[in-house]
Amino acid sequence: MSDQAFMRLAMNAAAEAKLVGEVPVGAVVVKDGEVIAVGYNQPIGQHDPTAHAEINALRSAAQKLGNYRLVDCTLYVTLEPCAMCAGAMMHARLARVVFGASDPKTGACGSVMNLFAEKKLNHQTQLDGGVLAEECGKMLSSFFAERRQQVRTES
């Protein structure tokens, strides 16, 4: 499968997040061309600020592989990871991270900062951004537009 196909799977996970009232961000972890884990945003429902899509996918993948090190794995996520998620990805020793839409407010892959470019860190992860960026971005912008409309209607 291609990067676009795996990103579409991450977008499906993001749609699941939206269905339960979470910000629509989805992630998948792939090893040897096979999806081994899927995650989506759940901080609201789980009452957990760390329950981002990426963290949920990393946890699931680590459990499946029986190892917190996810060597030779790629994580696909619909939104540019934040600093917390980028740090977790590096600790997991992911080979590669692929994201869709950029996040100009909290993006740690080039928008606000680029943790993956920091040579002082002990692990280097390949980073590829902008895969299906427009489609991923539209999922988020339409979600927030709907939320703003709900607030106006309720006022």
Short mmCIF file of C-alpha atoms in Angstrom, two decimals, residues 50-147:
data_model
loop_
_atom_site.label_atom_id
_atom_site.label_comp_id
_atom_site.label_asym_id
_atom_site.label_seq_id
_atom_site.Cartn_x
_atom_site.Cartn_y
_atom_site.Cartn_z
CA THR A 50 -2.20 12.15 26.75
CA ALA A 51 -4.88 10.20 24.84
CA HIS A 52 -3.95 11.65 21.45
CA ALA A 53 -4.40 9.48 18.36
CA GLU A 54 -0.66 8.90 18.05
CA ILE A 55 -0.20 7.85 21.67
CA ASN A 56 -3.17 5.47 21.47
CA ALA A 57 -1.77 3.90 18.29
CA LEU A 58 1.74 3.62 19.79
CA ARG A 59 0.37 1.94 22.93
CA SER A 60 -1.62 -0.54 20.89
CA ALA A 61 1.33 -1.33 18.61
CA ALA A 62 3.67 -1.85 21.56
CA GLN A 63 1.20 -4.26 23.16
CA LYS A 64 0.79 -6.18 19.91
CA LEU A 65 4.54 -6.46 19.34
CA GLY A 66 5.33 -7.04 23.01
CA ASN A 67 7.95 -4.29 22.94
CA TYR A 68 7.88 -0.54 23.54
CA ARG A 69 10.46 -0.17 20.78
CA LEU A 70 8.68 0.01 17.45
CA VAL A 71 11.75 -0.37 15.27
CA ASP A 72 11.02 -0.60 11.53
CA CYS A 73 7.52 0.82 12.04
CA THR A 74 5.92 3.84 10.39
CA LEU A 75 3.24 5.94 12.02
CA TYR A 76 0.70 7.74 9.83
CA VAL A 77 -1.30 10.54 11.43
CA THR A 78 -3.78 13.00 9.95
CA LEU A 79 -2.42 16.04 11.85
CA GLU A 80 1.14 17.15 12.48
CA PRO A 81 2.17 15.74 15.87
CA CYS A 82 2.59 17.93 18.96
CA ALA A 83 5.76 17.91 21.07
CA MET A 84 4.39 15.23 23.44
CA CYS A 85 3.57 12.86 20.60
CA ALA A 86 6.80 13.58 18.72
CA GLY A 87 8.77 12.76 21.88
CA ALA A 88 6.89 9.49 22.34
CA MET A 89 7.54 8.58 18.70
CA MET A 90 11.26 9.11 19.14
CA HIS A 91 11.31 7.06 22.35
CA ALA A 92 9.48 4.29 20.46
CA ARG A 93 12.29 4.37 17.87
CA LEU A 94 9.91 4.65 14.93
CA ALA A 95 11.69 4.51 11.61
CA ARG A 96 9.34 7.00 10.00
CA VAL A 97 6.47 9.40 10.73
CA VAL A 98 4.08 10.55 8.00
CA PHE A 99 1.54 13.28 8.69
CA GLY A 100 -1.24 14.96 6.76
CA ALA A 101 -2.21 18.51 7.71
CA SER A 102 0.21 20.93 9.34
CA ASP A 103 -0.62 22.37 12.76
CA PRO A 104 0.47 26.01 12.98
CA LYS A 105 -0.41 26.21 16.70
CA THR A 106 1.26 23.14 18.22
CA GLY A 107 3.03 21.30 15.39
CA ALA A 108 6.39 19.87 16.43
CA CYS A 109 7.39 18.67 12.95
CA GLY A 110 8.19 22.03 11.42
CA SER A 111 5.24 24.36 12.01
CA VAL A 112 6.16 25.64 15.49
CA MET A 113 9.37 23.64 15.92
CA ASN A 114 10.87 20.47 14.48
CA LEU A 115 11.89 18.01 17.17
CA PHE A 116 12.74 15.46 14.50
CA ALA A 117 15.47 17.76 13.15
CA GLU A 118 17.19 18.06 16.53
CA LYS A 119 20.55 16.32 16.04
CA LYS A 120 21.27 16.33 19.80
CA LEU A 121 18.53 13.75 20.38
CA ASN A 122 19.68 10.14 20.44
CA HIS A 123 17.31 8.80 17.79
CA GLN A 124 16.59 10.16 14.34
CA THR A 125 13.23 9.45 12.72
CA GLN A 126 12.47 10.09 9.06
CA LEU A 127 9.69 12.66 8.71
CA ASP A 128 7.36 13.15 5.75
CA GLY A 129 4.55 15.69 5.91
CA GLY A 130 1.75 16.88 3.70
CA VAL A 131 0.33 13.51 2.63
CA LEU A 132 -3.32 14.19 1.75
CA ALA A 133 -2.87 17.45 3.66
CA GLU A 134 -5.85 19.19 2.09
CA GLU A 135 -8.26 16.35 2.85
CA CYS A 136 -6.94 15.94 6.39
CA GLY A 137 -7.18 19.68 6.95
CA LYS A 138 -10.75 19.80 5.67
CA MET A 139 -11.79 17.15 8.21
CA LEU A 140 -10.49 19.37 11.00
CA SER A 141 -11.74 22.70 9.68
CA SER A 142 -15.25 21.33 9.05
CA PHE A 143 -15.32 19.83 12.56
CA PHE A 144 -14.44 23.16 14.16
CA ALA A 145 -16.87 25.05 11.89
CA GLU A 146 -19.65 22.70 13.04
CA ARG A 147 -18.64 23.24 16.68
#
